[in-house]
Short mmCIF file of C-alpha atoms in Angstrom, two decimals:
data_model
loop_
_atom_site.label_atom_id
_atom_site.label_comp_id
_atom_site.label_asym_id
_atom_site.label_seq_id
_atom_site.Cartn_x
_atom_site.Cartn_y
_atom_site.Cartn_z
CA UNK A 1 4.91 141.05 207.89
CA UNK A 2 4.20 137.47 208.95
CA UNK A 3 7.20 136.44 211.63
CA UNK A 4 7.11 132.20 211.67
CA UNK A 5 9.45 130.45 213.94
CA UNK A 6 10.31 126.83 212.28
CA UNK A 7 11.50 123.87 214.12
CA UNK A 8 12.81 121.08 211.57
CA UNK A 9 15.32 118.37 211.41
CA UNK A 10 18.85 118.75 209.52
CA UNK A 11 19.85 115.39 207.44
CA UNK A 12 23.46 117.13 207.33
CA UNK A 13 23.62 117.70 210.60
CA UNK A 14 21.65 114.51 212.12
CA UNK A 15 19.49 116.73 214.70
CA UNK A 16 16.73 119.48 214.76
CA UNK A 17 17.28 123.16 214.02
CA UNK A 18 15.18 126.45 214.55
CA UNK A 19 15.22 128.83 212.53
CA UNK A 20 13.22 132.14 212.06
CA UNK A 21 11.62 133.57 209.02
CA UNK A 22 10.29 136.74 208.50
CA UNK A 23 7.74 136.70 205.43
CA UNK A 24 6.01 139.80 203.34
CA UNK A 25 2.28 140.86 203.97
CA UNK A 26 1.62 140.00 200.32
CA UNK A 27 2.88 136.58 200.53
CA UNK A 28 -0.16 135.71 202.69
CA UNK A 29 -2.37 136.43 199.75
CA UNK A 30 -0.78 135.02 196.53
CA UNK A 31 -2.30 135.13 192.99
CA UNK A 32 -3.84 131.90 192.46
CA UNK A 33 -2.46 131.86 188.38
CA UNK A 34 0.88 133.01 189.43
CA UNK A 35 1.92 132.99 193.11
CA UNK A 36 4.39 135.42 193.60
CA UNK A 37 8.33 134.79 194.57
CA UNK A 38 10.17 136.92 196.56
CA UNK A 39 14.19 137.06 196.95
CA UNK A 40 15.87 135.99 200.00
CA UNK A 41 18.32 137.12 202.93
CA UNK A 42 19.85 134.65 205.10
CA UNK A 43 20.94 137.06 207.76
CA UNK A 44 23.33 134.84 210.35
CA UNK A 45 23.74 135.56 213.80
CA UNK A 46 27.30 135.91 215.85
CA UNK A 47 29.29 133.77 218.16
CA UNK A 48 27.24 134.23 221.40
CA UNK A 49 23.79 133.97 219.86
CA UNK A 50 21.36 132.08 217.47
CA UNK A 51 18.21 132.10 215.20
CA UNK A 52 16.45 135.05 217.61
CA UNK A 53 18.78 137.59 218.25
CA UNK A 54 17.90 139.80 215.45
CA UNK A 55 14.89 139.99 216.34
CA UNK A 56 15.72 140.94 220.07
CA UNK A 57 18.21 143.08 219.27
CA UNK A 58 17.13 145.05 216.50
CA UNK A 59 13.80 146.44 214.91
CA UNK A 60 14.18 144.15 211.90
CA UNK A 61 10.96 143.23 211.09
CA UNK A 62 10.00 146.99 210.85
CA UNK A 63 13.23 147.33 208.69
CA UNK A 64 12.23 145.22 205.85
CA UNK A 65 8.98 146.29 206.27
CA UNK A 66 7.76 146.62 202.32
CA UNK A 67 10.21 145.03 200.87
CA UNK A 68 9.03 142.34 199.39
CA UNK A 69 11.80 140.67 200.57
CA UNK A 70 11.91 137.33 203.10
CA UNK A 71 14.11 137.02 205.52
CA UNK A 72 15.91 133.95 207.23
CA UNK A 73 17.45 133.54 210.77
CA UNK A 74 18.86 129.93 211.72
CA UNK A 75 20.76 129.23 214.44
CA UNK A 76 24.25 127.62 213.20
CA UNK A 77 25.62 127.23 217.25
CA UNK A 78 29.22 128.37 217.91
CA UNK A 79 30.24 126.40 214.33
CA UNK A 80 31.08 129.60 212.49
CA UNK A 81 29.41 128.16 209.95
CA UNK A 82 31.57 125.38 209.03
CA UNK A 83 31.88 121.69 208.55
CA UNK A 84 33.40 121.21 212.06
CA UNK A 85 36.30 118.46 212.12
CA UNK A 86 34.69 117.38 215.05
CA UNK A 87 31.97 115.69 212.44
CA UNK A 88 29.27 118.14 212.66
CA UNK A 89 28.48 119.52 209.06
CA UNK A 90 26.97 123.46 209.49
CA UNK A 91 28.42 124.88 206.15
CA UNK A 92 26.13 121.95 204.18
CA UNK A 93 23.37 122.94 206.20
CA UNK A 94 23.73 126.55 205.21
CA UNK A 95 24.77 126.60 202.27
CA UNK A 96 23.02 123.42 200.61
CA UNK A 97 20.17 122.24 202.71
CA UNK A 98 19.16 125.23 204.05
CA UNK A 99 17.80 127.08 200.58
CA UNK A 100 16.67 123.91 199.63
CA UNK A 101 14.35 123.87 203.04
CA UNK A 102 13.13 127.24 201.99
CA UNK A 103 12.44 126.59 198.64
CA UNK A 104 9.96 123.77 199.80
CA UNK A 105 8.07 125.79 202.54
CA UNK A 106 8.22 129.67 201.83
CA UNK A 107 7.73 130.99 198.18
CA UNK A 108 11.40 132.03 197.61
CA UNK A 109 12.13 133.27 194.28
CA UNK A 110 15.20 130.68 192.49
CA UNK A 111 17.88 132.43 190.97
CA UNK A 112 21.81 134.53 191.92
CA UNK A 113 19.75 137.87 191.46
CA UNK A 114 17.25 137.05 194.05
CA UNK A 115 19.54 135.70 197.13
CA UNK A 116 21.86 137.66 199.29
CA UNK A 117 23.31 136.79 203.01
CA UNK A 118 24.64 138.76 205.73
CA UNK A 119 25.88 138.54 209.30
CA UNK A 120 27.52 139.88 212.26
CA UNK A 121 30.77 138.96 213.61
CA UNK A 122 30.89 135.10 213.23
CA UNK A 123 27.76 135.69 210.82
CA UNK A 124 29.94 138.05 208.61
CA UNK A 125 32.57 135.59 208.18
CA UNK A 126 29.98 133.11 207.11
CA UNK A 127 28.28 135.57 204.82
CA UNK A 128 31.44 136.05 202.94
CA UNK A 129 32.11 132.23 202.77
CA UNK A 130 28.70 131.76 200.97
CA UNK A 131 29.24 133.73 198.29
CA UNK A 132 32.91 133.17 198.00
CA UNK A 133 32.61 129.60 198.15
CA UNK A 134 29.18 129.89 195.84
CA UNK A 135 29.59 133.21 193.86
CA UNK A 136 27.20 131.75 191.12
CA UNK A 137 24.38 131.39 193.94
CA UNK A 138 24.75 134.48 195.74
CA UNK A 139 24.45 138.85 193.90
CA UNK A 140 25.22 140.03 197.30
CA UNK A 141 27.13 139.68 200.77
CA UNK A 142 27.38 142.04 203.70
CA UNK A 143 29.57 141.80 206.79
CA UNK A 144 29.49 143.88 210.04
CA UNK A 145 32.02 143.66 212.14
CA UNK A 146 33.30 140.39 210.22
CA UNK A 147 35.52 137.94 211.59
CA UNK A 148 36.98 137.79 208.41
CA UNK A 149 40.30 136.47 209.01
CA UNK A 150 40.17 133.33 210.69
CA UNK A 151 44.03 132.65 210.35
CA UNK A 152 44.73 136.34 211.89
CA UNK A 153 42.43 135.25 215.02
CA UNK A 154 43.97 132.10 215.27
CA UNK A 155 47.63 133.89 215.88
CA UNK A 156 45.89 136.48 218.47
CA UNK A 157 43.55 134.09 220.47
CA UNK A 158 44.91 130.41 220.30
CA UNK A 159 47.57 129.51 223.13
CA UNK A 160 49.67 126.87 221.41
CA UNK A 161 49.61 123.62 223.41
CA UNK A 162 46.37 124.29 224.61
CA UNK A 163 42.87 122.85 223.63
CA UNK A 164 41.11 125.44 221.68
CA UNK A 165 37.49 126.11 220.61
CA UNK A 166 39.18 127.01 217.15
CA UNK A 167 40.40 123.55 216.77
CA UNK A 168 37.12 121.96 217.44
CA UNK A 169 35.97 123.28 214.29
CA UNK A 170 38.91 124.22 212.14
CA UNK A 171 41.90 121.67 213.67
CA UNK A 172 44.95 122.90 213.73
CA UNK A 173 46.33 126.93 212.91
CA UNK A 174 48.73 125.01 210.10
CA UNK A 175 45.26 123.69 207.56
CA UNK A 176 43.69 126.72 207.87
CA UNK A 177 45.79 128.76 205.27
CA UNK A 178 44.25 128.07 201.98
CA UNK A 179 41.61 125.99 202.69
CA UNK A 180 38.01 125.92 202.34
CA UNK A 181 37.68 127.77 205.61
CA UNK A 182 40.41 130.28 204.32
CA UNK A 183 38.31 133.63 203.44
CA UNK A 184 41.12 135.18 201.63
CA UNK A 185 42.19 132.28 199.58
CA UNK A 186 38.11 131.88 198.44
CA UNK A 187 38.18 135.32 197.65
CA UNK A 188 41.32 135.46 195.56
CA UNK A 189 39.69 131.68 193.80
CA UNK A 190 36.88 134.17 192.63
CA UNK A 191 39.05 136.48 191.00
CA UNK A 192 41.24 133.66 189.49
CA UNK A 193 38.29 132.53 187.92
CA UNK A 194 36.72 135.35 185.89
CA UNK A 195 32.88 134.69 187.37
CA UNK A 196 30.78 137.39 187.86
CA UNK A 197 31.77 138.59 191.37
CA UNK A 198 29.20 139.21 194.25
CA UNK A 199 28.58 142.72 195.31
CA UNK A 200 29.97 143.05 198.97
CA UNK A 201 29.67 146.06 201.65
CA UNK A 202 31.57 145.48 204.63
CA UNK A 203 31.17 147.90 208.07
CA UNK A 204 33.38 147.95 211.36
CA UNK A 205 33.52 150.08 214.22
CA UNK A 206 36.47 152.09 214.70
CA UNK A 207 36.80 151.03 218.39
CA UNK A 208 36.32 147.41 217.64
CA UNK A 209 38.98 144.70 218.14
CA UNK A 210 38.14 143.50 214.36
CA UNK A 211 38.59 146.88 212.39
CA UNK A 212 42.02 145.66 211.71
CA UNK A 213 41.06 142.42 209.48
CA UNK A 214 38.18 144.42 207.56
CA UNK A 215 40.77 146.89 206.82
CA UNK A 216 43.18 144.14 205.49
CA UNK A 217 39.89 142.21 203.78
CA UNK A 218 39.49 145.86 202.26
CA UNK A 219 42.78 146.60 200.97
CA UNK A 220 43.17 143.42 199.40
CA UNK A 221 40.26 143.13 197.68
CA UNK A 222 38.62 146.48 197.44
CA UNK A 223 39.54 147.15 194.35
CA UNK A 224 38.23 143.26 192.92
CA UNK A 225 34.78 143.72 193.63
CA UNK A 226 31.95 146.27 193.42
CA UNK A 227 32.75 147.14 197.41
CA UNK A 228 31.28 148.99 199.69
CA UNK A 229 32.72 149.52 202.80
CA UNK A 230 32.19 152.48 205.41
CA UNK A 231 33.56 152.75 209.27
CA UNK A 232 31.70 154.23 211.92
CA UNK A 233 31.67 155.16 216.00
CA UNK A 234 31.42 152.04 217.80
CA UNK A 235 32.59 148.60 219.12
CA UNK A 236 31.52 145.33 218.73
CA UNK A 237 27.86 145.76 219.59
CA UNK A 238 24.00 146.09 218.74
CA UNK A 239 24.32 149.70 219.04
CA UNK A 240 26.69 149.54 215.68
CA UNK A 241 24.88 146.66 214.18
CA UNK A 242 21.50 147.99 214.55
CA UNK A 243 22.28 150.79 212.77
CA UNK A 244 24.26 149.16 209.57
CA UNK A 245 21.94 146.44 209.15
CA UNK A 246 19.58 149.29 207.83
CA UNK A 247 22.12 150.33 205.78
CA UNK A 248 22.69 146.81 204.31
CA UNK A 249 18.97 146.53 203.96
CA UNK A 250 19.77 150.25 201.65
CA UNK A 251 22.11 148.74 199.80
CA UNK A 252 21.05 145.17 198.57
CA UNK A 253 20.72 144.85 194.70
CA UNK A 254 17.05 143.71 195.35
CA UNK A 255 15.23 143.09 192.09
CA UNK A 256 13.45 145.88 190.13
CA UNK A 257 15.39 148.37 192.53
CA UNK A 258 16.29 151.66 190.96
CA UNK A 259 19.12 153.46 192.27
#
């Protein structure tokens, strides 16, 4: 497992970015007649963190140790993934210049069946709004501890009157309802539409401050989507999310996987 840590500049969002990459062993000797691709996880980090915290906080690298699979950190700031109203474009960087970035440097296999995303927290919400806003792009999405209901956070966190980190990147509680940043009205546009639906699996701790919104995210929509979703001891911490990433990394529809 080959662990690269890329510096490179963001047209979308006019400035540098790091990310880090985590590559198979037998990417680093191809077959000259047919180099090999390999599918992709864009695994995105939480609120208080960026591009390295998965790899200080958890054993990944030993996790997706043989399989074949390549794995991408960036660092997204406290944007929650989102085109900021305050100008500064992090959901076209994710979700459009991002793979595109890949593509060019790292042999990532093209295709729905070979990408997948998941997060933590701020990460799980963005997760979701990949393959809800792109379900044609994206087989599979996994949230821990998800912040998946931005509205609901809004009405328990946001002191009316008062400048808000919230409304530095979403503007007011009013434009949030369905909107492009509304999880639950992308999620209901991908039923609406009849696409094939991304496989999801969704954790929370039953101590954390969140279980509430996965349970609502669950009872809406359980029944929509091919849906995994499990609870477990714990809060909002690496201790949890240590252990369910390896269950994500279980779970993904990964190509030629047999059940």
């Amino acid at each position: 497992m080959a662990l690269i840590h890329m510096d490179v500049f963001s047209q979308a969002l006019g400035m540098a970015v790091n990310l880090d990459v985590l590559l198979p062993d037998s990417a680093q000797y191809p077959t000259p007649a047919e180099p090999k691709k390999y599918p992709v996880l864009y695994l995105l980090h939480g609120l208080y963190d960026d591009h390295t915290i998965w790899q200080r906080r958890t054993r990944i690298e030993s996790y997706v140790a043989g399989k074949d699979l390549i794995v991408v950190m960036p660092s997204t700031h406290r944007a929650f993934y989102t085109n900021t109203v305050s100008g500064h474009k992090y959901f076209d960087y994710i979700a459009l210049e991002l793979p595109a970035i890949c593509r060019a440097y790292f042999p990532v296999a093209e295709g729905r069946e070979n990408t997948f995303a998941a997060g933590l927290s701020m990460g799980g919400y963005g997760a979701y709004k990949l393959a809800m806003t792109y379900p044609e792009r994206y087989a599979a999405a996994a949230s821990l501890s998800g912040a998946v209901n931005i509205e609901g956070m809004y009405k328990r966190h946001v002191v009316v009157g008062e400048n808000s980190e919230f409304e530095y990147v979403f503007g007011k509680q009013r434009s949030i309802k369905g909107s492009e940043n509304d999880l639950f009205a992308l999620t209901e546009k991908v039923i609406a539409s009849g696409c094939e639906k991304p496989k999801l699996y969704m954790a929370c701790g039953t101590d954390d401050t969140l279980l509430c919104d996965s349970r609502l995210f669950r009872r809406r929509y359980g029944k929509e989507f091919d849906f995994t979703y499990e609870e477990g001891p714990g809060n909002h911490n690496w201790d949890f999310w240590d252990k369910y990433i390896q269950k994500v990394l279980a779970w993904l529809p990964l190509p030629g996987k047999t059940e």
